[in-house]
mmCIF file of C-alpha atoms in Angstrom:
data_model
loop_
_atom_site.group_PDB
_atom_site.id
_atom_site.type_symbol
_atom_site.label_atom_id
_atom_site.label_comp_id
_atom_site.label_asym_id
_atom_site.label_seq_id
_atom_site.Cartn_x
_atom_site.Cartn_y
_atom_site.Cartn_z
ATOM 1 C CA UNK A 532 -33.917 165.086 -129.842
ATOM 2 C CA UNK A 533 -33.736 162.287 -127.391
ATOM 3 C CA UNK A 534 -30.200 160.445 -126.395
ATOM 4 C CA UNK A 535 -29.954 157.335 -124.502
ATOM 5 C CA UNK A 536 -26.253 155.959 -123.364
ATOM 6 C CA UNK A 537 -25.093 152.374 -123.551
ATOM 7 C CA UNK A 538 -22.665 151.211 -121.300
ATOM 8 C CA UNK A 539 -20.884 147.867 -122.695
ATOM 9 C CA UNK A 540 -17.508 145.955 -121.248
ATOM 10 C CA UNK A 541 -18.091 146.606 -117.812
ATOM 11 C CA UNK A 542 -16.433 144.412 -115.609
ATOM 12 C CA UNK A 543 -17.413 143.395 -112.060
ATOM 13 C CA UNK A 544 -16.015 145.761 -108.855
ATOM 14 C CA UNK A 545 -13.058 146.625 -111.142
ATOM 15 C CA UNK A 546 -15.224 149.361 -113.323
ATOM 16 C CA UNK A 547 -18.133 149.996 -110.469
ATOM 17 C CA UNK A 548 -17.269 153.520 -109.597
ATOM 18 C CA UNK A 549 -16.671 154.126 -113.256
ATOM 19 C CA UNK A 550 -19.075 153.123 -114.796
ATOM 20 C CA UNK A 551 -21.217 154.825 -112.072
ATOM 21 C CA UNK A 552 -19.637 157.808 -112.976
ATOM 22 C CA UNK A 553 -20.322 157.150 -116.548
ATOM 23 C CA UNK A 554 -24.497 156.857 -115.669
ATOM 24 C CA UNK A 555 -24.335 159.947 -113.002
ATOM 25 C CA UNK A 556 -22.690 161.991 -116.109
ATOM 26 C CA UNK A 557 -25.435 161.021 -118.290
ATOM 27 C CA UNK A 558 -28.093 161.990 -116.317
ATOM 28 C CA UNK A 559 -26.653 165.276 -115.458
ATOM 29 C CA UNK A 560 -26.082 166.071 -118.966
ATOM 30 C CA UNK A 561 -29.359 165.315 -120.386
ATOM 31 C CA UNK A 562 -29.580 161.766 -121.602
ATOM 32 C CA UNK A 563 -32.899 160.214 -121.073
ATOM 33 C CA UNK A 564 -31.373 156.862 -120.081
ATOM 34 C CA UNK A 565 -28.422 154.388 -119.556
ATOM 35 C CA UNK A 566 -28.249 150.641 -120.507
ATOM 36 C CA UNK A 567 -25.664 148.689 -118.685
ATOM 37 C CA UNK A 568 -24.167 145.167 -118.875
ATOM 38 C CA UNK A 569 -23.365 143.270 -116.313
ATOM 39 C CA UNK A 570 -23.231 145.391 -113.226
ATOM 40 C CA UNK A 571 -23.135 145.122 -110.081
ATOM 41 C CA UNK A 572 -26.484 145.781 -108.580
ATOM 42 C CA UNK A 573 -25.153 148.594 -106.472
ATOM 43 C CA UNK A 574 -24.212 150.580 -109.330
ATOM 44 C CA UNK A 575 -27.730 150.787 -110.279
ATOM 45 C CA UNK A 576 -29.182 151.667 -106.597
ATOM 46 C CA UNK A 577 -26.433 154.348 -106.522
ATOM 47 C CA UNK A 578 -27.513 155.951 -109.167
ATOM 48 C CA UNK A 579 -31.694 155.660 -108.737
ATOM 49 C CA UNK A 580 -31.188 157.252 -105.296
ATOM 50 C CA UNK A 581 -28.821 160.002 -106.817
ATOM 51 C CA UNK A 582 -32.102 160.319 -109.327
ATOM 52 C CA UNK A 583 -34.536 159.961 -106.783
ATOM 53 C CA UNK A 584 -32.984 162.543 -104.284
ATOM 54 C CA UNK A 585 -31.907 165.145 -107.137
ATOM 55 C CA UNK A 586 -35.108 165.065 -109.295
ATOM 56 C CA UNK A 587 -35.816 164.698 -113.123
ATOM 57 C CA UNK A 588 -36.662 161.195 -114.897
ATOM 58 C CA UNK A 589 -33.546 159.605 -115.747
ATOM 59 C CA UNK A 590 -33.698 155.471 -116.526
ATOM 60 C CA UNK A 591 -31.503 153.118 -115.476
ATOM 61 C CA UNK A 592 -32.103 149.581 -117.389
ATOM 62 C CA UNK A 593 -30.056 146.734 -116.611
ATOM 63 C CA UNK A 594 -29.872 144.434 -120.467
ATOM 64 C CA UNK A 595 -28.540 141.142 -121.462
ATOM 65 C CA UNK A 596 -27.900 141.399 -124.455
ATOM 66 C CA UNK A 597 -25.986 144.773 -126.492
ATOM 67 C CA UNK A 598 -26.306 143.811 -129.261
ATOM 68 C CA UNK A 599 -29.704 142.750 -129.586
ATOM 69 C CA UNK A 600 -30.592 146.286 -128.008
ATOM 70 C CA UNK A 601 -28.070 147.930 -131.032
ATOM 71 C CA UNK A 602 -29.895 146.012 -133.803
ATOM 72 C CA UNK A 603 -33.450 146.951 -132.285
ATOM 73 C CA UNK A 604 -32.489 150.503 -132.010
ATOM 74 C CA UNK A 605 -31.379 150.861 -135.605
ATOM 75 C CA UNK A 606 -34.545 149.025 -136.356
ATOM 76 C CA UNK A 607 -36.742 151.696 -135.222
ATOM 77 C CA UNK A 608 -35.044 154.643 -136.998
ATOM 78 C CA UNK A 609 -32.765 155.663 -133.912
ATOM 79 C CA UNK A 610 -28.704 156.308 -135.017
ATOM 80 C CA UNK A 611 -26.255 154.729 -133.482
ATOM 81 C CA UNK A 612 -22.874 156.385 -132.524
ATOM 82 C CA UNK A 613 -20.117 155.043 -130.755
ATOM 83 C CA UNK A 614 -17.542 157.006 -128.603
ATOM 84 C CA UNK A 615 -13.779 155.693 -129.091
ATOM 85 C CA UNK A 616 -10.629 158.093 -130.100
ATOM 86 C CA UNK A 617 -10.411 156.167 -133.530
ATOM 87 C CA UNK A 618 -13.481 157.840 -134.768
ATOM 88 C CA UNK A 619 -13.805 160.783 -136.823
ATOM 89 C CA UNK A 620 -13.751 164.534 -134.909
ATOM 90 C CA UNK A 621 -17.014 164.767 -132.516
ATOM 91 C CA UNK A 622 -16.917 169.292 -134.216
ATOM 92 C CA UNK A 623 -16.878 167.432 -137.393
ATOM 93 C CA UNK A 624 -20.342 165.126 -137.131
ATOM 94 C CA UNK A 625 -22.642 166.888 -134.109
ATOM 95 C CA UNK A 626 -24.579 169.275 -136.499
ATOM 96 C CA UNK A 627 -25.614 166.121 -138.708
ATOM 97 C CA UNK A 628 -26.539 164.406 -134.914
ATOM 98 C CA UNK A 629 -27.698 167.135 -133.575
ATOM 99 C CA UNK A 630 -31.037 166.832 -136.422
ATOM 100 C CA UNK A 631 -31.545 163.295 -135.112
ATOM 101 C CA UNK A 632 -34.404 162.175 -133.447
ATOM 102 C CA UNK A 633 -33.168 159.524 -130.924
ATOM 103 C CA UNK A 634 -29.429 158.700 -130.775
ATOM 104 C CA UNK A 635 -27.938 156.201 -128.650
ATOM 105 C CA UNK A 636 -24.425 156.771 -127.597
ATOM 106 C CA UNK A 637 -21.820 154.156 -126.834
ATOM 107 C CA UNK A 638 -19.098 154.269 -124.196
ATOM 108 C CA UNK A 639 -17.185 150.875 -123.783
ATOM 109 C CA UNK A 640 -14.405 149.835 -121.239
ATOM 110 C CA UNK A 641 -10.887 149.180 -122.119
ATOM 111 C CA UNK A 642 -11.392 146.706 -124.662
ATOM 112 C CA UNK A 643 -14.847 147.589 -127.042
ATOM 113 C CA UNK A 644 -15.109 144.602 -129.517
ATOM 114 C CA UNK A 645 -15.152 144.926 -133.013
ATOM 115 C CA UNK A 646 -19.075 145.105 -133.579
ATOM 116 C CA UNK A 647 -19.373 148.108 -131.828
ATOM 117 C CA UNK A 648 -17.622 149.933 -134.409
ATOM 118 C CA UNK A 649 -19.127 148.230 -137.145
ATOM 119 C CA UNK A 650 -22.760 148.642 -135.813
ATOM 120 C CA UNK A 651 -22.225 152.477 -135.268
ATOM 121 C CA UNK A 652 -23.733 154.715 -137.736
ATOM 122 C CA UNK A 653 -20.826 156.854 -136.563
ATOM 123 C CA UNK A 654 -17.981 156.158 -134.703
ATOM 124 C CA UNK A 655 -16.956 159.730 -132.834
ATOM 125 C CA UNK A 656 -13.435 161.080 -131.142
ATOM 126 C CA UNK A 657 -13.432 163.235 -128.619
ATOM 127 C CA UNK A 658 -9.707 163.968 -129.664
ATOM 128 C CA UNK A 659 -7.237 161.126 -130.472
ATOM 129 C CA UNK A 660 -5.376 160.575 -127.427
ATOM 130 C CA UNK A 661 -6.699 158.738 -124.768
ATOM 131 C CA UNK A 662 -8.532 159.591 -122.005
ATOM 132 C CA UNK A 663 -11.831 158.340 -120.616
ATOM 133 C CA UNK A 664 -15.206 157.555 -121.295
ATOM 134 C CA UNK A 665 -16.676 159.620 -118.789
ATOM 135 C CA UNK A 666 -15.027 162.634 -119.979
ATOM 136 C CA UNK A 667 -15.973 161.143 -123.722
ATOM 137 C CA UNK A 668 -19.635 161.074 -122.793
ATOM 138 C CA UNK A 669 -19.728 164.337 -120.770
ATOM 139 C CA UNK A 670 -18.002 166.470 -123.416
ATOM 140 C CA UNK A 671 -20.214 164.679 -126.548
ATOM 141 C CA UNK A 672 -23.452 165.643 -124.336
ATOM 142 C CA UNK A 673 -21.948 169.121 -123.892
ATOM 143 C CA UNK A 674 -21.724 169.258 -127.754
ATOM 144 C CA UNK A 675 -25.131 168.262 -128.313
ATOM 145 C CA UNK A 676 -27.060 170.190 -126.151
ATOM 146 C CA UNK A 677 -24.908 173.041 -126.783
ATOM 147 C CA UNK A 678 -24.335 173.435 -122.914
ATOM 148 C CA UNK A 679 -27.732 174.260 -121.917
ATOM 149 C CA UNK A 680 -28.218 171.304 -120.183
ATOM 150 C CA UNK A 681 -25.942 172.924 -117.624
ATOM 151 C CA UNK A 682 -28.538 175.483 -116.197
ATOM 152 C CA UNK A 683 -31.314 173.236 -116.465
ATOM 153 C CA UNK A 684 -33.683 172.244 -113.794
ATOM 154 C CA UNK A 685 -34.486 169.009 -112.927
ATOM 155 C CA UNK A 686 -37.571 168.465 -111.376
ATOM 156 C CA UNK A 687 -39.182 166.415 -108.080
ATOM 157 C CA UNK A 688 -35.812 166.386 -106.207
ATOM 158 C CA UNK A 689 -35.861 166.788 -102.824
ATOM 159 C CA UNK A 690 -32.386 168.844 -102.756
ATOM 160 C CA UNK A 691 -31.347 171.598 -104.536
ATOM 161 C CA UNK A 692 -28.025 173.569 -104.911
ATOM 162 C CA UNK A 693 -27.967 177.446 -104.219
ATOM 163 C CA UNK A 694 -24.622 178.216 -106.256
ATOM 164 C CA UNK A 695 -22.440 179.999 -103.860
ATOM 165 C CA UNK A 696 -18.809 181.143 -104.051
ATOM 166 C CA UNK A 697 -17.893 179.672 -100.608
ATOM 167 C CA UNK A 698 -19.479 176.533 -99.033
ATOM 168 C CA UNK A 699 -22.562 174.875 -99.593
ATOM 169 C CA UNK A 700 -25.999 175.823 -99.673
ATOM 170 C CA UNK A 701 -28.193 173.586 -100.529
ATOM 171 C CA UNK A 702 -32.247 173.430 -99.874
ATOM 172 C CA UNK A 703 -34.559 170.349 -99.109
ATOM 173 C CA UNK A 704 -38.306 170.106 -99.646
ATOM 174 C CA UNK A 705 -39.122 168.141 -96.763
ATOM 175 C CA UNK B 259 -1.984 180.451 -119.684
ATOM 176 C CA UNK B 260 -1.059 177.468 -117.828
ATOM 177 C CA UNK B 261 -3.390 175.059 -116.703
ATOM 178 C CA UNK B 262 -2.314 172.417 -113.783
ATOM 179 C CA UNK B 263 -4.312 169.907 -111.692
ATOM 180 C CA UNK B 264 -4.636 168.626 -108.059
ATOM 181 C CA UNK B 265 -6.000 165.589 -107.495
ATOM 182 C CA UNK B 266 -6.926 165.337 -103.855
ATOM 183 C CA UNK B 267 -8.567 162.897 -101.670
ATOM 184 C CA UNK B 268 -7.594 159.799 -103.642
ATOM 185 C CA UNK B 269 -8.514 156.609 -101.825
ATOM 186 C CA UNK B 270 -5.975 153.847 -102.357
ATOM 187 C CA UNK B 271 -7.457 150.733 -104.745
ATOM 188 C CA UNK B 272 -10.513 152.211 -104.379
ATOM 189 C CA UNK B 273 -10.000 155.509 -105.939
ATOM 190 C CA UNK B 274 -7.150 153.806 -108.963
ATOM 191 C CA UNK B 275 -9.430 153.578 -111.717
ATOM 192 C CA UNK B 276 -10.992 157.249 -111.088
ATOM 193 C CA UNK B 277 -7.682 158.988 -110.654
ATOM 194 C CA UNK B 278 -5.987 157.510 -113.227
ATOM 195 C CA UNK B 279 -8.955 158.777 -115.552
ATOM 196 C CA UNK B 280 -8.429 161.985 -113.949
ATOM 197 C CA UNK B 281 -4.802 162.650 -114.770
ATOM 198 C CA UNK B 282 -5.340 160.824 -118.749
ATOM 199 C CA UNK B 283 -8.182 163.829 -118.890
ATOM 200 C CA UNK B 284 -5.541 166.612 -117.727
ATOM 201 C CA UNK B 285 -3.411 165.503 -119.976
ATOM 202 C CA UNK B 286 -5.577 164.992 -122.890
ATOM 203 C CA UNK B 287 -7.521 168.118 -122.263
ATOM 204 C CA UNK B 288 -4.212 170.490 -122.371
ATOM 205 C CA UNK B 289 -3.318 171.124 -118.557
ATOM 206 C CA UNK B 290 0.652 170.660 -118.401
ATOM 207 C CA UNK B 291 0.580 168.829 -115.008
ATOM 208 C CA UNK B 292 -1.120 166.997 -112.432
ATOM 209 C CA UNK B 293 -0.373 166.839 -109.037
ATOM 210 C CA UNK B 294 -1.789 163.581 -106.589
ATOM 211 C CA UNK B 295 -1.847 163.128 -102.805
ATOM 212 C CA UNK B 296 -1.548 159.429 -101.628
ATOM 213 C CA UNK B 297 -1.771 157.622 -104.666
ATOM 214 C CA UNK B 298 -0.661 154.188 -105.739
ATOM 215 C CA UNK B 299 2.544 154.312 -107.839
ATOM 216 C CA UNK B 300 0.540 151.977 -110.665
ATOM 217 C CA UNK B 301 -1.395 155.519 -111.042
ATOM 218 C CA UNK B 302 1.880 157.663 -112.027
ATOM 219 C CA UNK B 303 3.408 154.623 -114.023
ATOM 220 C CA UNK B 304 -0.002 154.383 -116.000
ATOM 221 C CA UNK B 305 0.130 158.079 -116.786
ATOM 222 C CA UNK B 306 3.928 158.390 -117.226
ATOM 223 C CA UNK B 307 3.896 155.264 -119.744
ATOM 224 C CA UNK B 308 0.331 157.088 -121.861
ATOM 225 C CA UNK B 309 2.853 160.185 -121.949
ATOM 226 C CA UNK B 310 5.715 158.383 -123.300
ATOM 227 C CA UNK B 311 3.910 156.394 -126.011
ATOM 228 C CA UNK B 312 1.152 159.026 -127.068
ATOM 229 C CA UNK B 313 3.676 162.315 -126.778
ATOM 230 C CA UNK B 314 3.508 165.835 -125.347
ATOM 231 C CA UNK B 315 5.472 167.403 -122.809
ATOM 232 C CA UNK B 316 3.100 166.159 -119.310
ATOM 233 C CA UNK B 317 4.235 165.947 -115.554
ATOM 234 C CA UNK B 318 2.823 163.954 -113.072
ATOM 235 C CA UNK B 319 3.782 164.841 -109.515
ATOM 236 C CA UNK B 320 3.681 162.751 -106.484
ATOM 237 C CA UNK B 321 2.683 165.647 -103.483
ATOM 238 C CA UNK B 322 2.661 164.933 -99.629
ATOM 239 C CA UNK B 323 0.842 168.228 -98.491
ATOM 240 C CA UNK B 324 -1.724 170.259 -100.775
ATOM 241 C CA UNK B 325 -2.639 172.577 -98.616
ATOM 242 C CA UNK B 326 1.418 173.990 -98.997
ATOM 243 C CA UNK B 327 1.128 173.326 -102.447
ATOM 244 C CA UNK B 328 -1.932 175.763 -102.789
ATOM 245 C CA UNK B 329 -0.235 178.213 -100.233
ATOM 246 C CA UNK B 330 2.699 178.460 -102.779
ATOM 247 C CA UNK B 331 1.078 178.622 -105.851
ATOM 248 C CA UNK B 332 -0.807 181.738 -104.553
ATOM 249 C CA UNK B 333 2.086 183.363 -103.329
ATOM 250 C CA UNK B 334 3.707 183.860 -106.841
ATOM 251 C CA UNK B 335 0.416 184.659 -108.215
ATOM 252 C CA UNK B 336 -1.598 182.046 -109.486
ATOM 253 C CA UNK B 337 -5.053 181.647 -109.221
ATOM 254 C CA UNK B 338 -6.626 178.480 -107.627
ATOM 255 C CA UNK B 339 -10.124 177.301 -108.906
ATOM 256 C CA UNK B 340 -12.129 174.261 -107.113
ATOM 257 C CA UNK B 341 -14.380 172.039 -109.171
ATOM 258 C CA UNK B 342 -17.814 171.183 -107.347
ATOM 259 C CA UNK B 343 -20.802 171.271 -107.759
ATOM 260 C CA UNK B 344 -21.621 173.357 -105.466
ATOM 261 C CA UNK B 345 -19.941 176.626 -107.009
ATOM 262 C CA UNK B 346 -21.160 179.570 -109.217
ATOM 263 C CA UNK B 347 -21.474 178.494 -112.998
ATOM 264 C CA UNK B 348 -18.442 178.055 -114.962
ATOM 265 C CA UNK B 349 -19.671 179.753 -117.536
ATOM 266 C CA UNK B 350 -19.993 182.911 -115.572
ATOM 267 C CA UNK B 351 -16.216 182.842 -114.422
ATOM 268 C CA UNK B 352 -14.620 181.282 -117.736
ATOM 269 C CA UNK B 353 -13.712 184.664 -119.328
ATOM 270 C CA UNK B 354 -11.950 186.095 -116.129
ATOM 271 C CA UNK B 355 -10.019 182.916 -115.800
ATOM 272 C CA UNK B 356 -9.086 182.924 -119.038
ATOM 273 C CA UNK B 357 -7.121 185.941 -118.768
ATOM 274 C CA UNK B 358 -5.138 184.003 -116.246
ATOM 275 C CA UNK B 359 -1.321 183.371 -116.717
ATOM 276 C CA UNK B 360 -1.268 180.488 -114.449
ATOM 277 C CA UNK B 361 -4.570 178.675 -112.735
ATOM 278 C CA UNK B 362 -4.622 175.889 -110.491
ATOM 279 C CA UNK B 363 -7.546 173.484 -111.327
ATOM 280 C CA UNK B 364 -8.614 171.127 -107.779
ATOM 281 C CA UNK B 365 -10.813 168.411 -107.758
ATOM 282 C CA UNK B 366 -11.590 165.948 -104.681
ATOM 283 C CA UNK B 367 -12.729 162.732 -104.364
ATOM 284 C CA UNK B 368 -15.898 161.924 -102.612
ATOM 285 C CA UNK B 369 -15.543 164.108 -99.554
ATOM 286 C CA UNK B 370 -13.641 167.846 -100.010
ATOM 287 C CA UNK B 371 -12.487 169.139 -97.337
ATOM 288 C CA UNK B 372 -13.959 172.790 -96.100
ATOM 289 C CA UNK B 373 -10.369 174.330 -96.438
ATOM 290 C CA UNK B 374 -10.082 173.177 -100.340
ATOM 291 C CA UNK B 375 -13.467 175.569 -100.527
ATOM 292 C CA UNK B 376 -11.590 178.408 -98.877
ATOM 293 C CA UNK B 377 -8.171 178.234 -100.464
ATOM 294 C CA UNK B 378 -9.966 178.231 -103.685
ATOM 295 C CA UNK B 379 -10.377 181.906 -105.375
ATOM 296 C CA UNK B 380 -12.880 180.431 -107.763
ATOM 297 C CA UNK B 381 -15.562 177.493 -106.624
ATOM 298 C CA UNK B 382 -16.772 176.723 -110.023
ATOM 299 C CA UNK B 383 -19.761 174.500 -110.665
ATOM 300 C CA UNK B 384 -19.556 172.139 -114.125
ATOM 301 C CA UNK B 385 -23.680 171.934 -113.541
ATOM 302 C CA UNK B 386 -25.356 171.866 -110.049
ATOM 303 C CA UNK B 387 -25.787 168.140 -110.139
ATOM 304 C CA UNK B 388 -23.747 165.525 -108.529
ATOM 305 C CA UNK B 389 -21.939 163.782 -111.470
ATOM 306 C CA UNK B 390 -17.945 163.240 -111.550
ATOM 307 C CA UNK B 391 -14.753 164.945 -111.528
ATOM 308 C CA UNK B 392 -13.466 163.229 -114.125
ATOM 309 C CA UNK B 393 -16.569 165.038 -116.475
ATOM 310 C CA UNK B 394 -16.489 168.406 -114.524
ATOM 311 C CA UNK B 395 -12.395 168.718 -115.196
ATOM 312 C CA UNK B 396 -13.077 167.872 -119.284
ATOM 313 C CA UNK B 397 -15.732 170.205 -119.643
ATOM 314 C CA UNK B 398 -13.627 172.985 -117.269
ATOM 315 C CA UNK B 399 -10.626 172.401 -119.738
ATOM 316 C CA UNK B 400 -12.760 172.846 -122.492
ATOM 317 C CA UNK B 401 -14.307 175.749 -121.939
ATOM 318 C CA UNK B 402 -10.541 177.152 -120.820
ATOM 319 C CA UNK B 403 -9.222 176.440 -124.022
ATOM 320 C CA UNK B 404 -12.132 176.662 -126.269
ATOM 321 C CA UNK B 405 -12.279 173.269 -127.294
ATOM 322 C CA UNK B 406 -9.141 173.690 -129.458
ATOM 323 C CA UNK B 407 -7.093 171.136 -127.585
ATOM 324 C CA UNK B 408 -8.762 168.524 -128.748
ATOM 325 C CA UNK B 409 -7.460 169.099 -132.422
ATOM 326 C CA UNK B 410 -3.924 169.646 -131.012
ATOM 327 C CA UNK B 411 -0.833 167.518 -132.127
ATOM 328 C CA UNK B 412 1.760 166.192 -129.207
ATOM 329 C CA UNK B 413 4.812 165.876 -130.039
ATOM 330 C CA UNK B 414 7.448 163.167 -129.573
ATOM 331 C CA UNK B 415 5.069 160.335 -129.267
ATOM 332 C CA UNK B 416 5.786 156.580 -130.869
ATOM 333 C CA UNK B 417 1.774 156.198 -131.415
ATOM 334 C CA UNK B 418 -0.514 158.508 -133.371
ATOM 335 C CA UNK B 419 -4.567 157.563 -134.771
ATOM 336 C CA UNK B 420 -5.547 158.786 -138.271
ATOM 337 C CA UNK B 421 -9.218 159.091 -137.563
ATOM 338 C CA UNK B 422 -11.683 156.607 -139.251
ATOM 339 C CA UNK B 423 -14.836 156.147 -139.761
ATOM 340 C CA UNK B 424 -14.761 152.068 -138.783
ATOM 341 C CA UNK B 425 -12.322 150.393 -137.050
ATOM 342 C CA UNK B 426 -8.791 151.622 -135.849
ATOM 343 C CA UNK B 427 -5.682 153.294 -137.709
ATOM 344 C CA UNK B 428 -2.614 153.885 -135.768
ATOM 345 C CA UNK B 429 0.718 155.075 -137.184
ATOM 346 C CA UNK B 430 3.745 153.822 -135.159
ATOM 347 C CA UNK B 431 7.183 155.081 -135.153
ATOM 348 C CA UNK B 432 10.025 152.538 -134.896
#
């Protein structure tokens, strides 16, 4: 089971370190790849050095048009499922996504316009209060991979963290 | 068992967006407080007016010195756990906490400072990779609580969603 993440309604400097947060979260928690719209092209170096210097094979692609990408996805077979405290209980749905091949998961900014909901196969809370979209994305990947991801390793980083209950260790292949 | 939150090394404008996601997730995710160093008072009256409108009983507080606030919280017997990567695996500490009457949940900015590393009882890694705070508090108050705050009900709120499937359904109290 492959999930990608797509990133809509970000808006320029205002939602850079969130929405960099948003694509760090996803590649620590086992998506394959983020789309983005209309970022700022630091966002995307932040997060290919993160990448580069951490290991594994995370994507970052920078896309026009959401929609398009939505409609193509659904073409292909992949489900759709869109993050927003509307939706129905994430404990309710993840067994049924869980059985999916490829799902691509939605996190929007303040203001997610009305297709996104109606292009979703599923439209998902993570509760009904609100919150964030990082936490959103990070707690739906959770659910999905069951928490595995968590002790996973990535590899071809050049650093890697020794867990320790004081400090920081932390070794580089040089 | 109580759950509060420091927020610490906020970075004025810079940091507003992040924090501000922070203190919606402690709230959301069933901590009873946060507590922020240096903040902009658009943070608070963000969080303050989300309280108000969506219900439950949270407190933000406006702190000058954490490093007294962490003194006094151990002193009548609370335990103090830091979120960083860096840490053992939460999963391998979650039980112990749990057991905890009252734990003190701190997560930094950017940079920590080595003294947030030694006040801290617990150094608790939410994964091993660099990703956000606003993620590693969710999935910390998740595992605390089981993922049973997420079906809670606050009380006293004017707003509440009825989950759907498309689209949004709020009930409002006049």
């Amino acid at each position: 089971m492959k999930v990608s993440v797509l990133r809509i309604g970000h808006r320029l400097v205002r939602d850079d370190r969130v929405t960099t947060h948003a694509a760090l979260v996803a590649r620590a928690f086992g998506a394959d790849r983020i789309y983005m719209t209309g970022i700022d092209e630091s966002v995307s170096n932040t997060v290919s050095s993160v990448a580069k210097r951490w290991g594994g094979e995370f994507e970052v692609h920078v896309i026009e048009d959401w929609k398009a990408l939505v409609r193509a996805w659904k073409k292909e077979g992949g489900r759709v499922a869109h993050l927003t405290m509307y939706g129905v209980n994430v404990d309710d749905v993840i067994e049924k996504l869980r059985k999916e091949n490829r799902v691509l998961v939605i996190i929007g900014a303040e203001k997610v316009p009305r297709e996104a909901y109606d292009l979703a196969d599923y439209n998902i809370a993570i509760g009904n209060q609100p919150h964030s979209e990082i936490a959103a994305l990070a707690i739906f990947l959770d659910r999905m991979f069951k928490g595995k991801q968590l002790k996973k390793e990535l590899k071809g980083g050049r650093l890697k963290i020794v867990p320790a209950e004081k400090g920081k260790q932390v070794l580089e292949s040089k």
